[in-house]
Every structure is written in structure tokens, then in C-alpha cells.
Coordinates of C-alpha atoms in Angstrom, one line a residue:
Chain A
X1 CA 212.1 69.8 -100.8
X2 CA 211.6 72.3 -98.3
X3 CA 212.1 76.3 -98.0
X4 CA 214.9 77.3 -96.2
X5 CA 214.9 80.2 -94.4
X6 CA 217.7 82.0 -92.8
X7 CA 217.0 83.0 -88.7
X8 CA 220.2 83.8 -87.5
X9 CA 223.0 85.8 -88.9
X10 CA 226.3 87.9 -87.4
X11 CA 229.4 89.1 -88.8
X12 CA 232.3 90.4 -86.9
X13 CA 233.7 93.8 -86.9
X14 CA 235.9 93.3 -89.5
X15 CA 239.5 94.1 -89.0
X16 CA 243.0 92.8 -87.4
X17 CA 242.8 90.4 -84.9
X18 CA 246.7 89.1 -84.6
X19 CA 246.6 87.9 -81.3
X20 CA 243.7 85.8 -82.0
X21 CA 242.9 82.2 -84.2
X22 CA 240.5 81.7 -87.0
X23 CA 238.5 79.1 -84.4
X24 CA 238.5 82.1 -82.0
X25 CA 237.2 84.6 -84.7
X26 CA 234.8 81.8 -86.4
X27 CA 233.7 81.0 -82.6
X28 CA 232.3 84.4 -81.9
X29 CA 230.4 85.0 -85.3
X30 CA 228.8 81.3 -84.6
X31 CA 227.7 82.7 -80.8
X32 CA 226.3 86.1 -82.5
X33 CA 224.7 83.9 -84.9
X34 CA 223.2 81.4 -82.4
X35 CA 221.6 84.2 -80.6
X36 CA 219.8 86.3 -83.1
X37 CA 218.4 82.9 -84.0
X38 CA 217.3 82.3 -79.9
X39 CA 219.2 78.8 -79.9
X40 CA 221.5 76.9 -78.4
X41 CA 225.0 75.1 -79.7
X42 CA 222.8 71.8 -79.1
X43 CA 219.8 73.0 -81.6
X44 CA 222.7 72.8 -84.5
X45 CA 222.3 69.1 -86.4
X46 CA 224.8 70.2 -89.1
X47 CA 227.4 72.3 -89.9
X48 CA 229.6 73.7 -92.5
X49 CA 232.9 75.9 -91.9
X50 CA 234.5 77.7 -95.3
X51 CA 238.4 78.7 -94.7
X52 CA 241.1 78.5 -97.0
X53 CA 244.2 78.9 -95.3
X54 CA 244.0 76.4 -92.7
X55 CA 242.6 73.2 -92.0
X56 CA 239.8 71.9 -89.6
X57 CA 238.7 75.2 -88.7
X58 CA 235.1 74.2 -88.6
X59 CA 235.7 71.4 -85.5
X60 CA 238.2 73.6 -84.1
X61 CA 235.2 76.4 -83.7
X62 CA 233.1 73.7 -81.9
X63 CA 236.0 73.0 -79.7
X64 CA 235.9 76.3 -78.7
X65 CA 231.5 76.9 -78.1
X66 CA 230.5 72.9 -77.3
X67 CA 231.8 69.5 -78.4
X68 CA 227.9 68.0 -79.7
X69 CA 229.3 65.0 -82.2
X70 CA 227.4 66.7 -84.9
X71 CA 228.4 66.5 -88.5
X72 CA 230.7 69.3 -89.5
X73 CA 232.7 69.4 -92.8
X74 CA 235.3 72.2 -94.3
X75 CA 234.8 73.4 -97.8
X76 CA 237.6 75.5 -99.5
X77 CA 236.1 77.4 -103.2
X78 CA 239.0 80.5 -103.2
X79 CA 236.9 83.5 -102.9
X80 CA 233.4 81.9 -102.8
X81 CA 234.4 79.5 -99.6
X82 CA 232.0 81.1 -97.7
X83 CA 228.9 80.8 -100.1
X84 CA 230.0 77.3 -100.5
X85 CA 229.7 76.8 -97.2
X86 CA 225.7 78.2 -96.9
X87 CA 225.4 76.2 -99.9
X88 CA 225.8 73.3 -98.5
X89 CA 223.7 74.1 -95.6
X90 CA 221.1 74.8 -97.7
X91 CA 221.1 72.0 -99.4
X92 CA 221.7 69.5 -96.1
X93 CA 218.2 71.6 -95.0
X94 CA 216.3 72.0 -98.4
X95 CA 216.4 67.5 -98.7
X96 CA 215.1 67.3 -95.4
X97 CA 217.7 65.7 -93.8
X98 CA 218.4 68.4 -91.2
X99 CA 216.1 71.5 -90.0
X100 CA 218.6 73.3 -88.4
X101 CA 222.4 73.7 -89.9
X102 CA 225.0 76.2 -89.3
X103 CA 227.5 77.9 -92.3
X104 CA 230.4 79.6 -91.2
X105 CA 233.1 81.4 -93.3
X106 CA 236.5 82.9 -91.3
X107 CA 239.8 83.8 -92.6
X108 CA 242.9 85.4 -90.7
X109 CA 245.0 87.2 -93.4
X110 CA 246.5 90.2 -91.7
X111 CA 250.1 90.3 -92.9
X112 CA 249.5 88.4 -96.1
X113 CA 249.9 91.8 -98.3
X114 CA 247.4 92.8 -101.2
X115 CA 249.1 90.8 -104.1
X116 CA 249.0 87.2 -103.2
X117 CA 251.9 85.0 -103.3
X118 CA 254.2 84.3 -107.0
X119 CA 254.2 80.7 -108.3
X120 CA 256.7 78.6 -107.6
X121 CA 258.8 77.4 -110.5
X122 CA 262.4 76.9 -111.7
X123 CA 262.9 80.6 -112.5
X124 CA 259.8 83.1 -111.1
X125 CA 258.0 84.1 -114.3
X126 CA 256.6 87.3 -112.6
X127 CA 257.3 89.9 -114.9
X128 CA 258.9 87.8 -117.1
X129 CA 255.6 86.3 -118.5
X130 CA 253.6 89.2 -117.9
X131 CA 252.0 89.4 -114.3
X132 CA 249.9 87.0 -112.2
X133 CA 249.3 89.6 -109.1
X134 CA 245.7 89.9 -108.0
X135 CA 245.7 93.7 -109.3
X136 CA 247.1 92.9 -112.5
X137 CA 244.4 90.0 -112.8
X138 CA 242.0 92.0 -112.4
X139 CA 242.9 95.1 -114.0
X140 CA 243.0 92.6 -117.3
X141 CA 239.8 91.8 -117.3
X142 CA 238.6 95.1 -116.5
X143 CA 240.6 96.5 -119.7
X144 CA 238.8 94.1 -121.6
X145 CA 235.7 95.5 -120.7
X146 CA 237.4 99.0 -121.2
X147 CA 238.6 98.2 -124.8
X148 CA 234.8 96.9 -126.5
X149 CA 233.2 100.0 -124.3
X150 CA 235.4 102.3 -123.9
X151 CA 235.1 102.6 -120.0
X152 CA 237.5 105.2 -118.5
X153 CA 239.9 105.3 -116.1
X154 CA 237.9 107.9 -114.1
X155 CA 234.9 105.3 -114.3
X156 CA 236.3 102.4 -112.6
X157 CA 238.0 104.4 -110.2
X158 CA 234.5 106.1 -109.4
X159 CA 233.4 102.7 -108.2
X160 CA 235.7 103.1 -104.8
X161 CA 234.5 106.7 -104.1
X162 CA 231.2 104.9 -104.3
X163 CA 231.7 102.4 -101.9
X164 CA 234.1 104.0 -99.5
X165 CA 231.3 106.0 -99.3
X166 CA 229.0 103.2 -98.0
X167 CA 231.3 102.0 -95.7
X168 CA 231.1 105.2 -93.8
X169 CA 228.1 104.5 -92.9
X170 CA 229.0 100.8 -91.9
X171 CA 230.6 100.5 -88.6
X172 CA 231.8 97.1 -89.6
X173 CA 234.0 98.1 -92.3
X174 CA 237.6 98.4 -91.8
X175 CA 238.1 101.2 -94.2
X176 CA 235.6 104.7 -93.0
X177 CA 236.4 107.7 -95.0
X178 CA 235.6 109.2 -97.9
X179 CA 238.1 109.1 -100.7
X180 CA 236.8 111.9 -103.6
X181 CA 237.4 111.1 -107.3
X182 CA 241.0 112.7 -107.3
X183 CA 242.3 110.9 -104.0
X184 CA 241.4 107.2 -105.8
X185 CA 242.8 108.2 -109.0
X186 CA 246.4 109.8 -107.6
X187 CA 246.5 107.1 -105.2
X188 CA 249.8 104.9 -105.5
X189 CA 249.5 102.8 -109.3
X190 CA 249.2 98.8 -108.6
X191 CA 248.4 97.7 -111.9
X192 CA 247.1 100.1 -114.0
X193 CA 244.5 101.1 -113.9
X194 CA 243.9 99.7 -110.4
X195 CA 245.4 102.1 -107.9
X196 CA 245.7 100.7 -104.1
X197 CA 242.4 102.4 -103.3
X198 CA 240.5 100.1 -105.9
X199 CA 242.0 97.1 -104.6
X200 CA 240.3 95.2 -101.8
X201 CA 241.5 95.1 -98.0
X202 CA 242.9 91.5 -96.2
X203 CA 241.3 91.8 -93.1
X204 CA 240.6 88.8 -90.7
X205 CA 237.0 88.3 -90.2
X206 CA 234.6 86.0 -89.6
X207 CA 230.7 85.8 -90.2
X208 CA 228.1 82.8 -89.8
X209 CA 224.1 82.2 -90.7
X210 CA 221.8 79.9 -89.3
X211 CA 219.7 77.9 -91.4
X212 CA 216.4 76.5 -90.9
X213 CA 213.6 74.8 -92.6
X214 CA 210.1 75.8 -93.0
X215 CA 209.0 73.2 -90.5
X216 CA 211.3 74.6 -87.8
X217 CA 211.2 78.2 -88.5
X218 CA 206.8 78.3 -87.8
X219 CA 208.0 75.5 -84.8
X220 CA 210.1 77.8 -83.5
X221 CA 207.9 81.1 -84.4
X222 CA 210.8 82.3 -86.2
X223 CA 208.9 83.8 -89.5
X224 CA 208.5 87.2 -88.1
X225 CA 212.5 87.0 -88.2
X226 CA 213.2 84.9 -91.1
X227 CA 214.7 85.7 -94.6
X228 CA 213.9 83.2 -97.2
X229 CA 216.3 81.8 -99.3
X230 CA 215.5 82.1 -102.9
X231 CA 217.8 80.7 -104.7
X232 CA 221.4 79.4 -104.5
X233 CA 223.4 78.8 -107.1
X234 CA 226.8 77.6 -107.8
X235 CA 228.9 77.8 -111.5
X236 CA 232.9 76.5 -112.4
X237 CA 234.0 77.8 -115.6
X238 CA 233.0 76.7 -118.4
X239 CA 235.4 76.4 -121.4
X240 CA 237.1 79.9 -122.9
X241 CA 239.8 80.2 -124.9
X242 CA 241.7 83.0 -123.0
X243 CA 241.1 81.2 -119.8
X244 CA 243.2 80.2 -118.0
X245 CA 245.9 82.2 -118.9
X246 CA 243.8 85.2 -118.6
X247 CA 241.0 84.4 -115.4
X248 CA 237.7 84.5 -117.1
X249 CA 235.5 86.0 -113.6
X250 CA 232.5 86.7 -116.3
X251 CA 231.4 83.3 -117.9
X252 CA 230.8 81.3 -114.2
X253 CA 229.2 84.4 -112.6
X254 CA 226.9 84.6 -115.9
X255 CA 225.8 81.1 -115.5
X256 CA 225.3 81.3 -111.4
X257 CA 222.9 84.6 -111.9
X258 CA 221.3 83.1 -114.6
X259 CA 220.8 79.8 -113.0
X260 CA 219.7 82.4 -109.5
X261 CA 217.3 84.0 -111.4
X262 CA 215.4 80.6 -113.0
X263 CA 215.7 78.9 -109.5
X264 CA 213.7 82.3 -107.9
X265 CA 211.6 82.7 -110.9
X266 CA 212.7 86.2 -110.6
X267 CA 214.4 88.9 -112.9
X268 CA 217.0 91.7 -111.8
X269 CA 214.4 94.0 -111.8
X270 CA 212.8 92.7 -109.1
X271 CA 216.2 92.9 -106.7
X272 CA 216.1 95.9 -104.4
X273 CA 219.9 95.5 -103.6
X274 CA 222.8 93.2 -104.7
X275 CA 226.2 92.7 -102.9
X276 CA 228.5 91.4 -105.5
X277 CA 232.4 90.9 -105.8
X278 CA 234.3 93.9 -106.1
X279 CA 237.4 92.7 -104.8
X280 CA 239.2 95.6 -107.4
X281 CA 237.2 98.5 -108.5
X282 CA 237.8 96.7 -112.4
X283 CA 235.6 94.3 -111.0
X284 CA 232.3 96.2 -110.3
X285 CA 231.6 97.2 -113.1
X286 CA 231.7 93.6 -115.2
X287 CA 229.4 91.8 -112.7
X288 CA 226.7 94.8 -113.3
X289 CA 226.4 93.5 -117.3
X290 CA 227.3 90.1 -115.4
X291 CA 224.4 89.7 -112.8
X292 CA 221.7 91.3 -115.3
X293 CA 221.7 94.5 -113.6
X294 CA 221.8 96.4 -117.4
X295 CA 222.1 95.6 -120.9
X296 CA 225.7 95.3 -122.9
X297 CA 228.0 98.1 -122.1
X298 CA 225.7 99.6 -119.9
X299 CA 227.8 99.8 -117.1
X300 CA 229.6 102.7 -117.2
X301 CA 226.1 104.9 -117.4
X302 CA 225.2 102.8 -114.0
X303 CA 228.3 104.1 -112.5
X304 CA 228.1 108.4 -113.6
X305 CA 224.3 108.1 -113.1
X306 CA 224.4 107.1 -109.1
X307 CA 222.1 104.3 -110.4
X308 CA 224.3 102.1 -108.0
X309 CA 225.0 104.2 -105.1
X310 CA 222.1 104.1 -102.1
X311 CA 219.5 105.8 -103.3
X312 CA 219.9 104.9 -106.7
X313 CA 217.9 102.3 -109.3
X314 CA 219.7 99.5 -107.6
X315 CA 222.4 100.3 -104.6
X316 CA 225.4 97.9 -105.1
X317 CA 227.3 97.3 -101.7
X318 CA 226.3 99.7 -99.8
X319 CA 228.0 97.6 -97.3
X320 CA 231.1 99.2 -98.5
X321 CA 231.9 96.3 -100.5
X322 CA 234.9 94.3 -100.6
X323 CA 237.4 97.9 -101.4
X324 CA 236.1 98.9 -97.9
X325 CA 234.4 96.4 -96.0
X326 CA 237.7 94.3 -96.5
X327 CA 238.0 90.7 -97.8
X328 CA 238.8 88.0 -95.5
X329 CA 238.3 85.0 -97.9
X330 CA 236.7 82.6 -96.2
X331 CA 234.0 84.9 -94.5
X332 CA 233.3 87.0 -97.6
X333 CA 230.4 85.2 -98.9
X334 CA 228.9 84.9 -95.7
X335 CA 229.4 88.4 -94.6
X336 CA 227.4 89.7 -98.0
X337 CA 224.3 87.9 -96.6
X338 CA 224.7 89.4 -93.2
X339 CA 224.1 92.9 -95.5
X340 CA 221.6 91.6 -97.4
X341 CA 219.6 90.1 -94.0
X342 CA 220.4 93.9 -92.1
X343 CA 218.7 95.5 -95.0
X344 CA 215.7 92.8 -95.2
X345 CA 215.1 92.9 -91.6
X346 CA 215.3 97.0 -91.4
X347 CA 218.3 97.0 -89.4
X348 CA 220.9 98.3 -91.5
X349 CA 221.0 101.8 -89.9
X350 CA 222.1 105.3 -92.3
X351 CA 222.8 102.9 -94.7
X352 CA 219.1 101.2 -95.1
X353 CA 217.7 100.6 -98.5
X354 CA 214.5 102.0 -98.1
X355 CA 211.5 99.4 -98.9
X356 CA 214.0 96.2 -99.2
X357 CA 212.6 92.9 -100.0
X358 CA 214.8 91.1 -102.5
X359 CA 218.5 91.1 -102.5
X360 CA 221.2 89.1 -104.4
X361 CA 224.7 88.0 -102.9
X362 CA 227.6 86.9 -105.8
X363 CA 230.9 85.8 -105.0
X364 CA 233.7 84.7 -107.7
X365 CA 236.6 82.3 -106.5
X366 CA 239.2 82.1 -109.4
X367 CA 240.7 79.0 -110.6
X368 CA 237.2 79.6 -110.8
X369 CA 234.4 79.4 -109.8
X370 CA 231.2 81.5 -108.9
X371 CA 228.0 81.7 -106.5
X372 CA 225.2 83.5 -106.2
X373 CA 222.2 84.0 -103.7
X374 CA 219.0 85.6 -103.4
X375 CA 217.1 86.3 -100.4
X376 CA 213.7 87.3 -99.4
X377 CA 212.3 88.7 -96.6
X378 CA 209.2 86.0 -95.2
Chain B
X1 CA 291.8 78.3 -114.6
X2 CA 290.1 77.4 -117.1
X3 CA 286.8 78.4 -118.6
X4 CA 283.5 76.2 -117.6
X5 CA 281.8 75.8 -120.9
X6 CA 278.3 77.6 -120.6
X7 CA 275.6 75.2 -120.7
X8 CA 272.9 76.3 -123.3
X9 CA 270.1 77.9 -121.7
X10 CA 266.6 76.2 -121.0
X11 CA 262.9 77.3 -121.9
X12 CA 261.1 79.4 -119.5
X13 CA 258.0 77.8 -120.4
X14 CA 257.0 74.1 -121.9
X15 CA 255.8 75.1 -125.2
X16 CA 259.1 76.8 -125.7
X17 CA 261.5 74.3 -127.8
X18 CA 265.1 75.2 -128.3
X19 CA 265.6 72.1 -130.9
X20 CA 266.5 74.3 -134.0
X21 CA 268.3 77.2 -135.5
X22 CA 265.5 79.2 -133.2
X23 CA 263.0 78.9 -130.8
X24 CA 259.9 78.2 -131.6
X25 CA 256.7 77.7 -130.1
X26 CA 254.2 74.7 -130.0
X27 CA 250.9 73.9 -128.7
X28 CA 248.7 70.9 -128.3
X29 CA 245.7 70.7 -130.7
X30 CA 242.9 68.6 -130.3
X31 CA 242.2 66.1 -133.2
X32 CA 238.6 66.4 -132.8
X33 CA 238.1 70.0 -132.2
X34 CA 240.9 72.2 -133.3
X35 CA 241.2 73.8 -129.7
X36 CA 245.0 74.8 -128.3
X37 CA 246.3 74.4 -125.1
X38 CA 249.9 75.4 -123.2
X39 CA 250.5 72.3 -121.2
X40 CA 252.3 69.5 -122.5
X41 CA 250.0 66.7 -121.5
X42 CA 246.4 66.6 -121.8
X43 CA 244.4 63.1 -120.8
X44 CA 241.5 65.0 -122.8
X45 CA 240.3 68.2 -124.4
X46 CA 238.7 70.9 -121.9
X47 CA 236.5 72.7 -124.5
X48 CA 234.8 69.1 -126.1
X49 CA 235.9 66.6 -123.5
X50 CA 237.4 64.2 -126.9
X51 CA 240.0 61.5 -125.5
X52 CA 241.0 61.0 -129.2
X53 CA 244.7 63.1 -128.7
X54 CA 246.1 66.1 -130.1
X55 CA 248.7 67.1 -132.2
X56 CA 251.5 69.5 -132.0
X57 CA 251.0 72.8 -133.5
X58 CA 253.3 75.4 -134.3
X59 CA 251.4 78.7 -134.9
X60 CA 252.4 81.9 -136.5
X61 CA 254.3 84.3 -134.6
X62 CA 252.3 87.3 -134.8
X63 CA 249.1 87.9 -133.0
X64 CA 246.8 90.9 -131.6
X65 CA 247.1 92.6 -128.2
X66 CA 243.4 91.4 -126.4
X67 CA 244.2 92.9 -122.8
X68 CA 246.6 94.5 -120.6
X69 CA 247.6 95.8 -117.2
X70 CA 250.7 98.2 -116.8
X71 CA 252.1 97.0 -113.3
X72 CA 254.0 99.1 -110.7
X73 CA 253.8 97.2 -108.2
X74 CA 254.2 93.3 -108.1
X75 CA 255.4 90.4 -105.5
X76 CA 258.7 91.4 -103.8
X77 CA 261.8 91.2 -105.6
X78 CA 260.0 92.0 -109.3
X79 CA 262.0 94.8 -111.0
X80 CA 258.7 97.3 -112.2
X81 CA 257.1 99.0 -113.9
X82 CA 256.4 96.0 -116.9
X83 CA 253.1 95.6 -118.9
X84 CA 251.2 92.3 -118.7
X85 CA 250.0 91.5 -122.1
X86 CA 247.0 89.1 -122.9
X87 CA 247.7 88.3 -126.8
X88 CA 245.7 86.2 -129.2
X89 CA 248.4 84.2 -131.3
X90 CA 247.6 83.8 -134.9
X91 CA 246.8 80.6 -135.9
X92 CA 247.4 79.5 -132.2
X93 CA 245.9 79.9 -128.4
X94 CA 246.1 83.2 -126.2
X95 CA 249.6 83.7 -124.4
X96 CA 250.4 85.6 -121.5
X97 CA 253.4 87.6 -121.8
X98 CA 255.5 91.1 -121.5
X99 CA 255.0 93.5 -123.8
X100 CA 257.9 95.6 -124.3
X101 CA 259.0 98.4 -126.8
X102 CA 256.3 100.4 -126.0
X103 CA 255.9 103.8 -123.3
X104 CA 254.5 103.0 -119.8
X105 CA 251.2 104.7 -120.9
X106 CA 248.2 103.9 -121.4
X107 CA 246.9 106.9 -123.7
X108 CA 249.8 106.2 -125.7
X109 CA 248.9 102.4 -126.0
X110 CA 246.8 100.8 -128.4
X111 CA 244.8 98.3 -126.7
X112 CA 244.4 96.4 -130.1
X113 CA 247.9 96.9 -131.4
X114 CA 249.3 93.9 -133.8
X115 CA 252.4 92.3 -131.8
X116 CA 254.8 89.8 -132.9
X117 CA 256.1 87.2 -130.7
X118 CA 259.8 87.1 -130.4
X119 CA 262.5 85.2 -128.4
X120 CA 264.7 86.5 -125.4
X121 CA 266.9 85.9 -122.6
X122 CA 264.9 85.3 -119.3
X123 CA 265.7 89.3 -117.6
X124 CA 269.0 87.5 -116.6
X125 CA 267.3 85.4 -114.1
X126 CA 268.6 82.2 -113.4
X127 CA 267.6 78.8 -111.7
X128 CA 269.9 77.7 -108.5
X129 CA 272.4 75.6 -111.1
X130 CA 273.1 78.5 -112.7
X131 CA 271.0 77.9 -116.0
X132 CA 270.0 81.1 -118.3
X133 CA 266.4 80.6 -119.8
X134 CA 265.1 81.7 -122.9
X135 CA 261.2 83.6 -122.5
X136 CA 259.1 85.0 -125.1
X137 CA 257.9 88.4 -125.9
X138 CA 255.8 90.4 -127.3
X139 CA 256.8 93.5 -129.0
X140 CA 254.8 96.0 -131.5
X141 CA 254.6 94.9 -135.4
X142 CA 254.6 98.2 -136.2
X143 CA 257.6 99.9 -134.5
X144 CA 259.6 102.0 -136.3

């Protein structure tokens, strides 16, 4: 087994791009990518492209930046497509069959709206059976939380004001400006208590990492530049009664950290920043409890105390996150690596995490599933 | 003209049965482990993997609210504001459902509350024949 390092890493502005194709948008983070690493299209032996609302993205990307025969294979996870996607890459590196693979994640999802699309069946069962909107979802699980701790309303929504926060310093985030305590809360309902600024952005966006092995990286006299990979970790959910009539986001992101934090021989002390999936603001504060970040119904004292914000015990997306960054599926779970590597490498601007060596990456795909990452600086 | 003779509505879901004097509900149970599911079929059981079958099970029709979202906005075409209710049948597996008979607010809901399950007409909605549909609900045990 070898190390794998990551030497290359870009994500694009991201934003609305309807004039353009996922290949086109997947096609420019792969160039950015290529480049910070100093290679060529023809250095790449393997490659892995995560999209979920269309096919063949990954070849149609090639198509566009040089036709080489290599490998190349889509992956599809819901919302941890992207992580998939460097998971396979790092595993195609860590057995030694290729030194040098590419992950990708793109999605194109401007005019999609926030809630997702209704089941089909022979009479729609939206608001007839309860709701299955993305809001709703989410709000559910966040008032289970709310209900055995007694998290307020004022507490989750503090989690956008938070992150909006961070994105203003972000230049790649879609969403800039700050939105105080009252603006989140009086913002139009969704599901309560998810109002639309606590719910995530669909934005297109694209972002893609170079992978290397050990034996390349010092061939290449990359380790000056290189982040290691620490651990990479993959969970589906395990059985739970309520699920899957009510999405169970905690029990598969439980098992990835854990199963992180073995593979790194690490604890969550020893992160100096995580990126984790707060596609709604309900979301945030579950995967603190979830990732290790503090104890049983600690979460709400993470979120009044700053302990979270930049600056704080241990900043949580001060990318911007998800509610401001915005989400384009596919390129999600890439795009949280491409913080983690800014900050790693000292070249994450206002935003820096001073003294950054460790970071953690989590993703959560429902239907479901679960990944999480943690990188090093070499 | 004469009067086309209703036919009698279908259930919204498929552990609705409209067999009897009333609706009722049933659930798969596993034979080996106890566990419930909503699907009809099952090859084997999700929580213990046993390929030894289930029975039917019809469980009580009370239960406790576990979680909830009140939603005012949903996919086009959905009359709002509703509450989407996450309830723990007695004796039976969690259900998704609306909760009705109660205000459209949280400080005034209690996120525990006791519910029974009862039996309704679909909201009106109709398939394209023209069938009605009978849904469950949930609805507080202790309204007065």
C-alpha cells in the first residue's frame, strides 16, 4: 500500500453557468487541477468523474482536454458523488496500480429549484403523507435533535449567519453577504424550522484533485506541495427503524468518522478544521455530535460559543459551507478538499485557519450513504 | 342520464387494506427478528438479513409523535402550510404522515404528543381514472 498524496487541486467559481455543459465546467476544474499539479493531460493513468444528473460526463470531459485511452469510470453516490469519486482514486493509487489518477465531481443544476422533485405515484402523496422536500427532510432530523436537547430555533438558524459569514470572505462562493440573526430567522418559512436562508444553494460547479503516490510525488518533487491523504472512508446505512421513512443522515456519517479516525490513527482533537455537510442549517449541528467534534448534546454550546466560527476551537466551513458556497452535487465532495488543501497549503486568503495541519471533509448522500476524508499537510 | 356508480376508493399506500368494516393497517414482521417494514414484499429482513419470511402484522392505532417539520413551502402544486409528522406506531414500525388538528405552531406543539392514527379521504386527490383514495392520519389523542 502506498501514501497518497494529493498535488493538484481547483474548484470553479461557483455559480450559474447556463450557456455552458457539465463536460465544459468539469473540463476547466481538470485544467486548473492539472496545472497546480505541473502536469500534463498525458501524465493522468486513471480517472474518475462523479455526476448525477447525466451520464458519461467523465469521457465527455476528456473529449473536451485530450482523448489519451486511459481508464475513466462515472460514479453516482447522491450527495457524496464527488468523494466517491476521490475515493476511488485513492484507492486505484493506494494498491499500486496507478501513481497518478484524476477525481472529478461537476453538476449543472441551475433551474432545478431548492426542493427536489415529488415521487411519482398514482396519486402524489406530498402533503398527503407528510412531506418528502429536502427542507422538510432535513428539518426532521434536525427536530429530533431539537426534541432530546432542546436546541432552539435561534440556534440552528445561527449556523447560516455563521457561514454566510465565511463565505464573504470566499470569492468562490455564490452567496457574499452577511445575513445577521434576525434576517435568517424572518426569512421566508420552508419547512420549519428551515427558513430559505438555512437551506443550501443549486449552483453549477465543478472541482477536481490530482492524486499521486509517494513514489511519484518525491519523482516529481512534489512534497513541498503535497497534502497527504489520511484517511478515506466510505459508510451506507446501517439498519434503523425510522429509516427510511424518516432519512437517518447520523448512523452512516457516525460510522465513516469513526472508521476516518481509526484509519488516521487520529482523534477530533487533533483536526484544525473540518468541512462537513450542511446542506440545511438543521444539518450542522448533528454532524458536530456526529464527526466527534463534542460530546452528546453538545452542539448547541459549539454554536453560541463561536467554538465553530474562524477563530474558534475548531472553524467548521469557513468555506461558507454548503448554505453559501452553494451545492452542486456532484462537485460538492470535491470542492470541500479544495478548502481543506487552501487552508493546508496557506492559501486560503482572510479566511486562513491560522497554524492548519489536519482537516476533515464529510459528505452525506441520502438513500444514504456517507464519506469522510482527512488530510494532512506533508 | 343516469348515474355511474362510484367505484370504491383505493389505498393511498400498500399497507392500507380496505377489506373490512374499516381500514386497517398491516405491516410485514420478520419471523426471526420481530422487525416491521412498509413494503409488501421483502426477499429478506434489512435489520438481521433472515430469509425465513414474515408475517402480517396489524399494530395498534395509536402511537407517539418522534419528529416533525411544519412546511410552507413544498413541490408545486401542494396546497400549504401541512405538518410532516414522523410517528412511532404502537406495537408497529414508524409511519410518515400529516398531522392535523393541531395550530401551525411550533411553541404550541408538543414534540412528544400521543397521536392516534385515523383513516381519511386522500385531500380529494384523484388518480387519472377518476379513483378517490383513502390516506391515513395522524391526529392528537388528547384533543378536546
Amino acid at each position: 500500500m502506498s501514501d497518497v498524496y494529493i498535488t493538484g487541486i481547483e474548484m470553479i467559481p461557483f455559480g450559474r453557468y447556463p450557456h455552458r455543459t457539465p463536460a465544459s465546467l468539469g473540463a476547466e476544474a481538470v485544467l486548473g487541477a492539472l496545472d497546480d499539479a505541473g502536469i500534463t493531460v498525458h501524465d493522468v493513468q486513471t480517472a474518475y468523474c462523479g455526476c448525477v444528473f447525466q451520464t458519461m460526463v467523465g469521457q465527455k470531459i476528456f473529449q473536451q482536454i485530450g482523448q489519451t485511452g486511459i481508464p475513466v469510470a462515472n460514479v453516482s453516490n447522491a450527495c457524496a458523488t464527488g468523494a466517491t469519486a476521490v475515493r476511488e482514486a485513492w484507492m486505484a493509487v493506494r494498491t499500486g496500480d496507478y501513481d497518478i489518477a484524476l477525481a472529478v465531481g461537476v453538476e449543472q443544476m441551475t433551474g432545478m429549484g431548492m426542493l427536489g422533485s415529488a415521487r411519482q405515484a398514482s396519486i402524489p402523496i406530498e402533503g398527503l403523507m407528510g412531506s418528502t422536500s429536502m427542507p422538510a427532510t432535513f428539518a426532521e432530523a434536525g427536530r429530533e435533535y431539537a426534541a432530546k436537547y432542546g436546541t432552539s430555533f435561534a440556534q440552528f438558524a445561527k449556523v447560516s449567519v455563521k457561514n454566510h459569514h465565511h463565505a464573504t470572505m470566499n470569492p468562490k462562493a455564490v452567496l457574499r453577504k452577511e445575513t445577521p440573526l434576525e434576517m435568517v430567522m424572518e426569512a421566508e418559512m420552508i419547512a420549519y424550522p428551515n427558513t430559505k436562508l438555512m437551506c443550501s444553494i443549486n449552483v453549477d460547479g465543478a472541482a477536481a484533485v490530482i492524486l499521486m503516490s509517494e513514489k511519484k510525488v518525491r519523482e516529481l518533487g512534489l512534497m513541498d506541495r503535497a497534502i497527504r491523504i489520511r484517511a478515506s472512508a466510505l459508510a451506507s446505512d446501517p439498519w434503523q427503524q425510522r429509516n427510511p421513512q424518516m432519512p437517518d443522515i447520523n448512523s452512516a456519517t457516525q460510522i465513516a468518522a469513526q472508521r476516518a479516525y481509526e484509519m488516521a490513527g487520529i482523534e477530533a482533537k487533533d483536526l484544525d478544521l473540518v468541512e462537513l455537510h450542511d446542506c440545511f442549517a438543521t444539518a450542522e449541528l448533528l454532524h458536530y455530535e456526529n464527526l466527534q467534534l463534542c460530546g452528546a448534546g453538545e452542539a448547541n454550546d459549539m454554536i453560541d460559543s463561536g467554538a465553530t466560527a474562524l477563530g474558534g476551537r475548531i472553524p467548521v466551513n469557513v468555506s461558507g459551507g454548503l448554505l453559501s458556497k452553494g451545492h452542486p452535487i456532484g462537485a460538492t465532495g470535491v470542492a470541500n478538499l479544495y478548502e481543506l488543501s487552501l487552508h493546508l497549503r496557506r492559501q486560503a486568503g482572510e479566511r486562513q485557519v491560522e497554524g492548519a495541519r489536519m482537516g476533515l471533509a464529510h459528505v452525506v448522500g441520502l438513500g444514504t450513504c456517507s464519506a469522510v476524508h482527512i488530510l494532512e499537510k506533508a | 342520464m343516469t348515474d355511474t356508480p362510484a367505484s370504491p376508493p383505493l389505498p393511498a399506500a400498500s399497507y392500507i387494506h380496505l377489506d373490512g368494516p374499516e381500514p386497517r393497517l398491516s405491516f410485514l414482521k420478520c419471523k426471526s427478528c420481530g422487525t416491521m417494514f412498509l413494503e409488501p414484499e421483502r426477499l429478506a429482513c434489512a435489520r438481521c438479513g433472515s430469509r425465513g419470511g414474515f408475517d402480517a402484522h396489524e399494530p395498534k392505532y395509536e402511537g407517539t409523535l418522534h419528529s416533525y417539520s411544519i412546511v410552507h413551502r413544498s413541490f408545486p402544486g401542494t396546497a400549504v402550510p401541512f405538518i410532516s409528522a414522523v410517528v412511532d406506531i404502537d406495537d408497529g414500525p414508524s409511519l410518515k404522515g400529516n398531522l392535523r388538528g393541531v395550530p401551525f405552531d411550533a411553541d404550541r406543539i408538543d414534540g412528544a404528543m400521543r397521536v392516534r392514527i385515523v383513516f381519511d379521504d386522500a385531500l380529494g386527490r384523484r388518480d387519472a381514472d377518476g379513483n378517490a383514495y383513502i390516506s391515513h392520519f395522524f391526529e392528537p389523542l388528547a384533543a378536546d
